[in-house]
Coordinates of C-alpha atoms and ligand atoms in Angstrom, one line a residue:
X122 CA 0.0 0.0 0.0
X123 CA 1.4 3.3 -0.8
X124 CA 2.1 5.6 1.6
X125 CA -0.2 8.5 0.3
X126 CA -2.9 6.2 0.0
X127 CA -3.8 6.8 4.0
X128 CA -5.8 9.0 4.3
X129 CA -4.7 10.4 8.0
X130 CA -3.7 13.7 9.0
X131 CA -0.3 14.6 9.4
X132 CA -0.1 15.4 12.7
X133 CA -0.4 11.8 13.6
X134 CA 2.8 9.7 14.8
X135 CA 2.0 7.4 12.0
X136 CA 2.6 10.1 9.4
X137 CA 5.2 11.6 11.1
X138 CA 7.7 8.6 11.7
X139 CA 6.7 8.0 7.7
X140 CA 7.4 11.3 6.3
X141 CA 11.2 10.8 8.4
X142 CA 11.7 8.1 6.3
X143 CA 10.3 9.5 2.9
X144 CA 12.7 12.3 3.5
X145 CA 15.9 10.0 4.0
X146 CA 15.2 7.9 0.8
X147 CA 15.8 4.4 0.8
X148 CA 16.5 1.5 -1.4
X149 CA 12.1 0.9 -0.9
X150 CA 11.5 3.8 -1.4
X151 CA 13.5 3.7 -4.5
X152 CA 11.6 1.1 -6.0
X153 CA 8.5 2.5 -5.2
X154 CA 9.2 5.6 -7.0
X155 CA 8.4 3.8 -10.5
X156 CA 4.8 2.6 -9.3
X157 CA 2.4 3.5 -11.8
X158 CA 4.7 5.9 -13.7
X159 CA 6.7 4.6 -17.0
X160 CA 10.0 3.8 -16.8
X161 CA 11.3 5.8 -19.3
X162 CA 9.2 9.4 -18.1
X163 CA 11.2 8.8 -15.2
X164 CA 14.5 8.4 -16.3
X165 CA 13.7 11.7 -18.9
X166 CA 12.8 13.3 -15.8
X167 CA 15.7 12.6 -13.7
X168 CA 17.7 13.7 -16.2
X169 CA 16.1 17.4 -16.6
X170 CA 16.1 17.5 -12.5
X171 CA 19.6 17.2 -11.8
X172 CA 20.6 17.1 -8.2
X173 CA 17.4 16.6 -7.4
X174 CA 17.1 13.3 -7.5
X175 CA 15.6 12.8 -3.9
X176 CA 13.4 15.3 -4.1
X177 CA 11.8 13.8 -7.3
X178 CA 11.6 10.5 -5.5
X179 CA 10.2 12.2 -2.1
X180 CA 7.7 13.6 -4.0
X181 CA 6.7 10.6 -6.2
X182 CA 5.9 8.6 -3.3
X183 CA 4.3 11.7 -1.7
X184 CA 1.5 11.7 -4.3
X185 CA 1.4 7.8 -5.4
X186 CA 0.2 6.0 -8.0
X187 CA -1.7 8.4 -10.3
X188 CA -5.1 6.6 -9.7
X189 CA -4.8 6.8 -5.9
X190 CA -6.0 9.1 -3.4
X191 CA -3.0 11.2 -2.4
X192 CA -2.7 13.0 0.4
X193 CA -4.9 16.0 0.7
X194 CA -2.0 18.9 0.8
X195 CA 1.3 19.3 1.0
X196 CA 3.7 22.4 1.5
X197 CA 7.0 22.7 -0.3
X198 CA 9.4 25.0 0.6
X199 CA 12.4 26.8 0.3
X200 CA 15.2 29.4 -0.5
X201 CA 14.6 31.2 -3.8
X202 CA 15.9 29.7 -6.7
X203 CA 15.9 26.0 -5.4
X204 CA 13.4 24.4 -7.7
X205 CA 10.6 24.4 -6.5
X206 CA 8.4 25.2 -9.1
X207 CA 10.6 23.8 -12.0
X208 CA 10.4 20.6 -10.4
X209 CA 6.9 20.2 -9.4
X210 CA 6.0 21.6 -13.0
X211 CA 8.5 19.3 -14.8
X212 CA 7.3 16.4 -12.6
X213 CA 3.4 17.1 -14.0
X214 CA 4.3 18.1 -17.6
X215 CA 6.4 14.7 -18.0
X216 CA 4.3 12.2 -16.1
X217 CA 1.1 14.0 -18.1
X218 CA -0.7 14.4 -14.8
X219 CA -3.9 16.2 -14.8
X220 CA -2.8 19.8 -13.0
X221 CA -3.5 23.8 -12.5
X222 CA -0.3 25.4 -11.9
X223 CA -1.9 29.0 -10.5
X224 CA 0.8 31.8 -9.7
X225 CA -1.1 33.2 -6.8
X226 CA 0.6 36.5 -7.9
X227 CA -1.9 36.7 -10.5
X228 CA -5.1 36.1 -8.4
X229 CA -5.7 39.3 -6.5
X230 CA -9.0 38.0 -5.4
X231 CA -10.5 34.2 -4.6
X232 CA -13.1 34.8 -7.6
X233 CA -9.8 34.4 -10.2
X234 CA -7.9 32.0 -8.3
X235 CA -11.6 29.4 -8.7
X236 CA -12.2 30.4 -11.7
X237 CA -8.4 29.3 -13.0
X238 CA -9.5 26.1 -10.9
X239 CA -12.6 25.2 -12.3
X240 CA -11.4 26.2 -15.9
X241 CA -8.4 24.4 -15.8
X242 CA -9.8 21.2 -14.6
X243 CA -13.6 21.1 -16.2
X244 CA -13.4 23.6 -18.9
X245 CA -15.0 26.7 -19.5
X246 CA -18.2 25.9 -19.5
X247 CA -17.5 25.0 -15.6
X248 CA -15.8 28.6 -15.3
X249 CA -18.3 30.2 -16.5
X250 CA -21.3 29.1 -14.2
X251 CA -19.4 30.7 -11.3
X252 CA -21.6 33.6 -9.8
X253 CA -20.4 37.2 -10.2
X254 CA -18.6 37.5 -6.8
X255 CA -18.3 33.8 -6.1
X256 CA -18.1 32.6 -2.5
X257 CA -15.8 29.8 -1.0
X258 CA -18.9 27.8 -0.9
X259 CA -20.3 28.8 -4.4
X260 CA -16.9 27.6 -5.7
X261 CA -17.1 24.2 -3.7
X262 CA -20.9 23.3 -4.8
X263 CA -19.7 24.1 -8.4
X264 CA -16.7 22.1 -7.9
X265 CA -18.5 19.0 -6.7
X266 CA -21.4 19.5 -9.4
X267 CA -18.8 19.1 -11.7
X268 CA -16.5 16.2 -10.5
X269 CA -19.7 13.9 -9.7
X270 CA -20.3 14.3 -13.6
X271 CA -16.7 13.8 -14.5
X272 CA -14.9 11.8 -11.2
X273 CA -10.7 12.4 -11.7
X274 CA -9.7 8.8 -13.1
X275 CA -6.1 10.6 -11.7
X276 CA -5.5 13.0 -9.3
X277 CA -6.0 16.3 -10.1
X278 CA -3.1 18.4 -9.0
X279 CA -3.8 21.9 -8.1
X280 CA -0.4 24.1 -7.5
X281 CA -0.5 27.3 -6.0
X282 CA 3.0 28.5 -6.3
X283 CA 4.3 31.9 -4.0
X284 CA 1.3 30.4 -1.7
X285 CA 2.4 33.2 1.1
X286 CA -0.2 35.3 -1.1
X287 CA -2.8 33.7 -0.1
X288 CA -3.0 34.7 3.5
X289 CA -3.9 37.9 2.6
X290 CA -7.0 37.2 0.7
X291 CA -10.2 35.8 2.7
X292 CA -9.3 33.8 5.8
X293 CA -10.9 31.0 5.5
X294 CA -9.3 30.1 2.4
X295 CA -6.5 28.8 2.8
X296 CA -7.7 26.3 5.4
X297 CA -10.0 25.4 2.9
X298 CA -7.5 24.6 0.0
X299 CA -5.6 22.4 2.6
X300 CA -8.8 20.0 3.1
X301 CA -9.9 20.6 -0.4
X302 CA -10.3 16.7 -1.2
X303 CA -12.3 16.3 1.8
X304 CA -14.6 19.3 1.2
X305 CA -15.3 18.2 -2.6
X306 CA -14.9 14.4 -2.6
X307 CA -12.9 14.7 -5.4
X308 CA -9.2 12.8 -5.7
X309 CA -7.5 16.3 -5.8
X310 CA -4.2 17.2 -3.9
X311 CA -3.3 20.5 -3.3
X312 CA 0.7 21.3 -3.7
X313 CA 1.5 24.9 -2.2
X314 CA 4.8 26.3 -3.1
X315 CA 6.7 29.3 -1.3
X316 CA 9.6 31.0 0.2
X317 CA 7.8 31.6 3.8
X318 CA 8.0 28.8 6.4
X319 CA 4.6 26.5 7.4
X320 CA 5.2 28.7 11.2
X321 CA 4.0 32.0 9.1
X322 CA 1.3 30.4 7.7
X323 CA -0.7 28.6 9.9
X324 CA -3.9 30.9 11.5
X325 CA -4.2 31.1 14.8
X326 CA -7.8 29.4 14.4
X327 CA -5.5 25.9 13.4
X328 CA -6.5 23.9 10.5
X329 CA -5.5 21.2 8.6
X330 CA -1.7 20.5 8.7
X331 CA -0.3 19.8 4.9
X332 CA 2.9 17.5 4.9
X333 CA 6.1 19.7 4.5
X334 CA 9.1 19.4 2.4
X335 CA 11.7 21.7 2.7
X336 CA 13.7 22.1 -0.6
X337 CA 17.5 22.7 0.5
X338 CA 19.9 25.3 -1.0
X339 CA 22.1 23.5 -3.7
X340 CA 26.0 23.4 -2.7
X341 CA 28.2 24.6 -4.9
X342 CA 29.1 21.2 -6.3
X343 CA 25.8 21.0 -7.5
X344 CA 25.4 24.3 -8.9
X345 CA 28.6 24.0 -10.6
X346 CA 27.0 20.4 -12.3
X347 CA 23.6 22.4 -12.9
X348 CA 25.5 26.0 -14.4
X349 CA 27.8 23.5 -16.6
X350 CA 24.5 21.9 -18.9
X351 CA 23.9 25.4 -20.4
X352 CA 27.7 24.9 -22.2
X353 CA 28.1 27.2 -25.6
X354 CA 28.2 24.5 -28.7
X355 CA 31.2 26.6 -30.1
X356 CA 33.1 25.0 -27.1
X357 CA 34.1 22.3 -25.1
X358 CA 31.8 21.2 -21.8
X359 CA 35.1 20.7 -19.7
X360 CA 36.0 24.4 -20.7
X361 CA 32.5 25.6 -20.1
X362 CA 32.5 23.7 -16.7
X363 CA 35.8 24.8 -15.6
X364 CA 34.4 28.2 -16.6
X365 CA 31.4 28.0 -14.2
X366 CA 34.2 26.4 -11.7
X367 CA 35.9 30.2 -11.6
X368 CA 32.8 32.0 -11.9
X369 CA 31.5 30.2 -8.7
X370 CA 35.0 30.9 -6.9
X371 CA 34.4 34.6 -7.1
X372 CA 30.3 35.0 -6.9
X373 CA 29.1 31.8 -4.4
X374 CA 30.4 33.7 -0.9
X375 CA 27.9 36.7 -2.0
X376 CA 25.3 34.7 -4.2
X377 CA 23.7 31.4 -4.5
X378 CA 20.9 32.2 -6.3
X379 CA 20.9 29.7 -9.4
X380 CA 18.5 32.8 -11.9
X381 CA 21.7 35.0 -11.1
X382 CA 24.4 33.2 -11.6
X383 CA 23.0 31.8 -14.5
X384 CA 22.7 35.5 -16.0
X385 CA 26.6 36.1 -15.0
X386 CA 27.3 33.3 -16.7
X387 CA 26.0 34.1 -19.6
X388 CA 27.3 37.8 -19.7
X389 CA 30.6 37.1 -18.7
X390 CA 31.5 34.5 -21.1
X391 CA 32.5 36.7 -24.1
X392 CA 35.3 37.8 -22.1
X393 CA 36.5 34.4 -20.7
X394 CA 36.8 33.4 -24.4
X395 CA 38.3 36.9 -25.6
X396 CA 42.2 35.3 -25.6
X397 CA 40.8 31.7 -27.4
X398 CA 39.2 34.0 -30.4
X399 CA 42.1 36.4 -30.4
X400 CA 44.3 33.0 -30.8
X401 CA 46.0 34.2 -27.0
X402 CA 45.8 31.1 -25.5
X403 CA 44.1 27.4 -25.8
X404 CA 41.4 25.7 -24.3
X405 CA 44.5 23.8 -22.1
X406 CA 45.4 27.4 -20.7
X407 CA 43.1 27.2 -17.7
X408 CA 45.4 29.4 -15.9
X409 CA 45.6 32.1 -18.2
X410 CA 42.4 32.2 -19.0
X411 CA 41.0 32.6 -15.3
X412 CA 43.9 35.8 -15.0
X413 CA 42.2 37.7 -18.0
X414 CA 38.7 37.2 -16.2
X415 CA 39.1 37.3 -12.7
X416 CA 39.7 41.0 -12.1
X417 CA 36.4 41.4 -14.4
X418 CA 34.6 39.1 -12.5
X419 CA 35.5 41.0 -9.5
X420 CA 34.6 43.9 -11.1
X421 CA 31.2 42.4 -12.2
X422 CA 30.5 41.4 -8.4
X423 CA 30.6 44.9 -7.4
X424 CA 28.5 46.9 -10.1
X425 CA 25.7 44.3 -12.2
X426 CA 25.4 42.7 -8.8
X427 CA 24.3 45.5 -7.4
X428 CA 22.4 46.3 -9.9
X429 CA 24.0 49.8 -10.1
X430 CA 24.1 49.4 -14.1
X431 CA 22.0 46.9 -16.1
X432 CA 23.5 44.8 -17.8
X433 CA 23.1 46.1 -21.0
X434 CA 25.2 49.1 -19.3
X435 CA 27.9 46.7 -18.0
X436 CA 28.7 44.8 -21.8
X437 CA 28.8 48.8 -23.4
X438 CA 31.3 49.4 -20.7
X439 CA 33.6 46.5 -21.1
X440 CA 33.6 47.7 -24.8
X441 CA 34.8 51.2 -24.0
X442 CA 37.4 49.4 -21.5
X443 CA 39.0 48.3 -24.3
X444 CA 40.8 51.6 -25.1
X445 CA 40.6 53.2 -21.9
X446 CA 42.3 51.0 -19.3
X447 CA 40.9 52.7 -15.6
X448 CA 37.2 51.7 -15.6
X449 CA 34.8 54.8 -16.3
X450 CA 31.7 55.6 -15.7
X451 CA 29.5 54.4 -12.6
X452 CA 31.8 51.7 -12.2
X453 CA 34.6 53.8 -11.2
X454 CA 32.5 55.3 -8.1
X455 CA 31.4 51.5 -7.4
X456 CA 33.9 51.4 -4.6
X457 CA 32.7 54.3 -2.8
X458 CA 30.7 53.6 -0.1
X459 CA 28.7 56.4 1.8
X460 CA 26.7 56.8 5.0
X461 CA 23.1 56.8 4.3
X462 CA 22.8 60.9 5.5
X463 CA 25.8 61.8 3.8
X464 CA 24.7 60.2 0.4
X465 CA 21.1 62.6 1.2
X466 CA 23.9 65.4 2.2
X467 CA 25.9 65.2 -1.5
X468 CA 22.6 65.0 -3.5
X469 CA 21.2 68.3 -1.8
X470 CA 24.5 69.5 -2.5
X471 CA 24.0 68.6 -6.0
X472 CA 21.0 70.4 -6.3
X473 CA 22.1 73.2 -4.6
X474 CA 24.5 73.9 -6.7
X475 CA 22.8 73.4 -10.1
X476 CA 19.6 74.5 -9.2
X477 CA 18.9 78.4 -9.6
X478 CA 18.3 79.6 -5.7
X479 CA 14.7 81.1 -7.2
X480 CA 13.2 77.4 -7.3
X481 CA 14.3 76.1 -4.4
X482 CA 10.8 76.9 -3.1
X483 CA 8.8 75.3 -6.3
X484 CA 11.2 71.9 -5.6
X485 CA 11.1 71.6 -1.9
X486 CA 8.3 73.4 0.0
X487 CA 5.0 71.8 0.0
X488 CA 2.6 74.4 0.1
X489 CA 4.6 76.6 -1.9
X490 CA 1.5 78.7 -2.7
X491 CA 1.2 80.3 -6.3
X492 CA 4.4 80.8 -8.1
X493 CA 3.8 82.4 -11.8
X494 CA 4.8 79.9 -14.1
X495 CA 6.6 82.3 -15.9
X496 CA 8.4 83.5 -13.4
X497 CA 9.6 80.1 -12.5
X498 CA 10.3 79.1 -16.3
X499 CA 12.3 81.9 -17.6
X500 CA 12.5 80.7 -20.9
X501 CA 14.9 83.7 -22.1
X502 CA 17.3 81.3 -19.6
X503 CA 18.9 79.6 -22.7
X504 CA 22.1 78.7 -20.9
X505 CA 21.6 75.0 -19.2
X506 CA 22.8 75.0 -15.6
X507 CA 25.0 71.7 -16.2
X508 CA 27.4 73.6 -19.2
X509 CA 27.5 76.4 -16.7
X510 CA 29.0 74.4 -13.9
X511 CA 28.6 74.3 -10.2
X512 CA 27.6 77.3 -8.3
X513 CA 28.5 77.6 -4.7
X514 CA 26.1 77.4 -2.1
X515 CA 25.7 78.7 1.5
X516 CA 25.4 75.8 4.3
X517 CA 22.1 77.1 5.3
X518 CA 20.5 76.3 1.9
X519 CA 22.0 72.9 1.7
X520 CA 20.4 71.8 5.1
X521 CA 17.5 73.2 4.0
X522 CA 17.5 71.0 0.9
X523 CA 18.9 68.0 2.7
X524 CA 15.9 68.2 5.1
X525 CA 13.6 68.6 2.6
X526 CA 15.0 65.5 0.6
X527 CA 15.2 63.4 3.2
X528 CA 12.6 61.0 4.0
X529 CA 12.9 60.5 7.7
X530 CA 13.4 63.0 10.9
X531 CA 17.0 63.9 11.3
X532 CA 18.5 66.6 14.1
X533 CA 21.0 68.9 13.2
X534 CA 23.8 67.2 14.8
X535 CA 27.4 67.4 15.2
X536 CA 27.5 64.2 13.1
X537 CA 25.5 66.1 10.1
X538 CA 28.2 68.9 10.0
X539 CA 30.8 66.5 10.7
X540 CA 29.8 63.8 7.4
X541 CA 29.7 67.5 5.2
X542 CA 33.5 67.6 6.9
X543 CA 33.9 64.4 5.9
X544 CA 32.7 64.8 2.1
X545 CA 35.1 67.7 1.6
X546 CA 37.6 65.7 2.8
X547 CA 36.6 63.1 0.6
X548 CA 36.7 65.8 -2.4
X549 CA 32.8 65.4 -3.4
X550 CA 32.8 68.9 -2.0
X551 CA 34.7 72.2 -2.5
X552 CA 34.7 74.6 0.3
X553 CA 34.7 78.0 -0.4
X554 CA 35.9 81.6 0.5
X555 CA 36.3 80.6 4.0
X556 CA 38.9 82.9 5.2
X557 CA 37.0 85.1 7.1
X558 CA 35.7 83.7 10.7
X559 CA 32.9 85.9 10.4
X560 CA 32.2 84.9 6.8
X561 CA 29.9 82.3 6.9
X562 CA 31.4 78.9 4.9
X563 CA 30.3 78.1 0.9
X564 CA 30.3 74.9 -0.6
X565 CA 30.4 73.6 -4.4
X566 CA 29.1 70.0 -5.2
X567 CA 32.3 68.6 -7.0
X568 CA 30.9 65.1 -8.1
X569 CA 29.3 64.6 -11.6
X570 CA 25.8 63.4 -13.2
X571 CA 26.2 59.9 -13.7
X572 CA 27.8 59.6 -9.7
X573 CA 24.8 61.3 -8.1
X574 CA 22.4 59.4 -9.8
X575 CA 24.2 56.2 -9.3
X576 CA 24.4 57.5 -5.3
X577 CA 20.6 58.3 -5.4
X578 CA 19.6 55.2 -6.8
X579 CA 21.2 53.2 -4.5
X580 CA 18.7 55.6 -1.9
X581 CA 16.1 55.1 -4.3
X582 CA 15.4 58.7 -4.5
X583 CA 15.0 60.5 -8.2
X584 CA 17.3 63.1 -8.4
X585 CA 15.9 64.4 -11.9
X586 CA 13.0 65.1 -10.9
X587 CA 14.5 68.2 -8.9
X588 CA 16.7 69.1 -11.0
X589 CA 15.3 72.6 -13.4
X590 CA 17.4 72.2 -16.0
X591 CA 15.5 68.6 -16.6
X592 CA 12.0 70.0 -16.5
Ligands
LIG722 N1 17.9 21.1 -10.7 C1 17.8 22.0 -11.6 N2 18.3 21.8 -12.9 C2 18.2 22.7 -13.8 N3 17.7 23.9 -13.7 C3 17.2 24.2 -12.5 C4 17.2 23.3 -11.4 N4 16.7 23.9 -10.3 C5 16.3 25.1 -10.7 N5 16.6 25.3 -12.0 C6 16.3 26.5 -12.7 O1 16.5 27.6 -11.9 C7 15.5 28.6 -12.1 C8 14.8 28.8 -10.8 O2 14.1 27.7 -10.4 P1 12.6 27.7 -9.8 O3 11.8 28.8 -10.5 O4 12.0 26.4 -9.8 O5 12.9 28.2 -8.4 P2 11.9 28.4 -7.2 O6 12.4 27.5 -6.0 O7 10.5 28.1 -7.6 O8 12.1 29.9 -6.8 P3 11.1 30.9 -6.3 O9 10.9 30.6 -4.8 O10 11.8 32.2 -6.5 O11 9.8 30.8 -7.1 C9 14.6 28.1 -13.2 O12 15.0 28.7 -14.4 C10 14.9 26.6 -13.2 O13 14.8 26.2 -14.5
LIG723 MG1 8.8 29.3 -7.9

């Protein structure tokens, strides 16, 4: 008898010792695997799912032969990235199992989430006899209307994957998707997918307690075997793998995300096979080949993922590299690290300085009343403010910018006056005409366009938008 056949709830000892053993695969398990499922599916299947092997078996023997009850729901979790959702769908799509795979992303109400349901697995004659603003029980009758004309001869899968979203709908609904099969009498099994832990789900009320299987985080071994499949046909797979071997030894410590290192894989390749096109070196020259792309991985690590440029931004740069040696543009400020305040501090300085003193009312007081629009767009002013260059600015009007830019409370602190000390110092601003005791200090913003808007979108704030010679 298969395991999913019992029809107990999970909470029992009986399930529990069981899952422990599901979850440590072993040689019966292994041959229970291929119950009702052709051979050959499941080899094509194993192959697809690499290093997840166990998984694929867990799961098999989670949901049985196809013509048994399975058990009612069951939660799948895990980091993002960890194949979750490729494996469940491959698993479906191969075996040919009757399925809804429903992105719960998509359903901002109950009403679409039953209709995808009820269209998926009765057709759209079904979907279209739900009520205007359906209720859980409208959606239940239908259901079982439905299935006692047309009882599943398999179970009927229905995958909700990023399942977190539905705790924000109705509250009663996701204690009713967990004992679906028991509120329909239909063999249907509910597979929820997501990144949140069973703890965050379950209502205080309780309910029905789906079986849990955590997908782990895939080791570097096994990414490297996953990232090395997507080899270039122009190459060898031992050069492609040892590729993904170097590319791992700089990214893994920051990412393990499989989506982005698959995209760095794919962008920095060009570059790892710059000296074998150029005729530099040969596939053999593992060694030479990892000096010409490490310091370009290491410079990839610290601007596309960070998302400071796109990526589109990051290959035009590597072009231009090739005549200039220092790296320009926003990559060249990508080491510069700023306090929060200060990075608020050099952006009001920017403004301050390219902004005409006239509109600093119009930009940054709220109820700045009436201000004639010609006044405030002199159009006679030809001349942008950019070509002109940087106009000094008194301290008083950059803290009055700086408050107004910044989101949150801040005092007037020593530490304020002390990061603007600290940005001169750093050279981002000039001070001014300071001879004088009595004279009160100016400053100049010293830093270009592309650095403050690199610095302000990593404070997600949009500079341009205050700036008048962008209006
Ligand atoms: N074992 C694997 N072999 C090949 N590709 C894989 C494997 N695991 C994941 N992938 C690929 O990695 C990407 C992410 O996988 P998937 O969407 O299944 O992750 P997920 O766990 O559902 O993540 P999320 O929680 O963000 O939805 C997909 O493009 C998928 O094809
Ligand atoms: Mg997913």
């Amino acid at each position: 008898m298969s395991v999913t056949s019992m029809m107990l709830s999970s909470s029992s000892p009986l399930i529990q010792s069981l899952c422990i053993r599901i979850i440590q695969p072993t040689n019966l398990i292994k041959k229970m695997q291929c119950a009702g499922y052709p051979e050959d599916k499941l080899c094509s299947l194993a192959d697809r799912l690499p290093c997840r092997e166990t998984q694929v078996t867990t799961l098999l023997s989670l949901m049985g032969e196809p013509d048994q009850y399975s058990y009612p729901s069951i939660f799948i979790y895990g980091h993002r990235a960890t194949g979750k959702s490729h494996v469940v769908l491959s698993i479906m799509k191969e075996l040919e199992l009757p399925h809804t795979f429903v992105d719960c992303v998509e359903c901002v109400s109950p009403a679409l989430l039953f209709h995808r349901v009820l269209l998926a697995f009765f057709g759209p004659d079904a979907a279209a006899s739900l009520p205007r603003c359906p209720s859980l029980s409208d959606f239940v009758r239908l259901y079982k209307q439905m299935s006692s004309k047309t009882p599943a001869t398999q179970t009927r899968y229905l995958i909700l994957d990023r399942a977190e979203r539905t705790r924000d709908m109705d509250f009663s609904l996701l204690p009713a998707l967990l004992r679906l099969q028991e509120l329909v009498r239909d063999n249907v099994t509910v597979i929820l997918l997501s990144q949140v832990v069973w703890e965050k789900f379950r209502p205080n009320t309780g309910c029905f307690e789906p079986l849990l299987f955590h997908f782990p985080d895939y080791n570097k071994a096994e990414l490297v075997q996953i990232l090395s499949r997507d080899h270039h046909p122009a190459y060898t797979p031992e050069l492609y793998a040892s590729y993904i071997n170097i590319l791992l030894g700089v990214f893994f410590s920051v990412c393990r995300d499989l989506r982005e290192l698959r995209h760095l894989a794919a962008l920095n390749f060009p570059k790892f096979c710059e000296p074998l096109e150029k005729g530099e070196a040969k596939e053999s020259d593992i060694h030479k080949l990892w000096r010409n792309i490490e310091p370009h991985l290491q410079r990839a690590m610290q601007t596309v993922y960070l998302r400071e440029v796109s990526s589109m931004q990051w290959k035009e740069q590597q072009m231009d590299e090739k005549e200039t040696t220092t790296p320009r543009g926003l990559s060249a400020h990508a080491h510069i690290e700023l306090p929060y305040y200060s990075k608020f501090l050099l952006i009001a300085a920017y403004l301050a300085s390219f902004n005409p003193a006239r509109t600093d009312r119009r930009f940054f007081l709220k109820s700045h009343g009436k201000i004639k629009k010609t006044n405030f767009l002199k159009k006679h002013e030809k001349t942008s403010n950019h070509l002109l260059g940087p106009k000094p600015f008194p301290l008083d009007r950059l803290l009055a910018i700086f408050y107004s830019v910044v989101d949150s409370r801040v005092a007037p602190t020593a530490s304020i006056f002390s990061q603007i000390m600290s940005l001169v110092s750093l050279q981002l601003l000039t001070q001014i005409g300071h001879d004088d005791q009595l004279d009160a200090p100016k400053y100049k913003c010293a830093v270009s366009m592309d650095f403050i808007l690199a610095i302000s979108r990593t404070v997600i704030f949009d500079v341009v938008k205050y700036l008048y010679d962008f209006l």
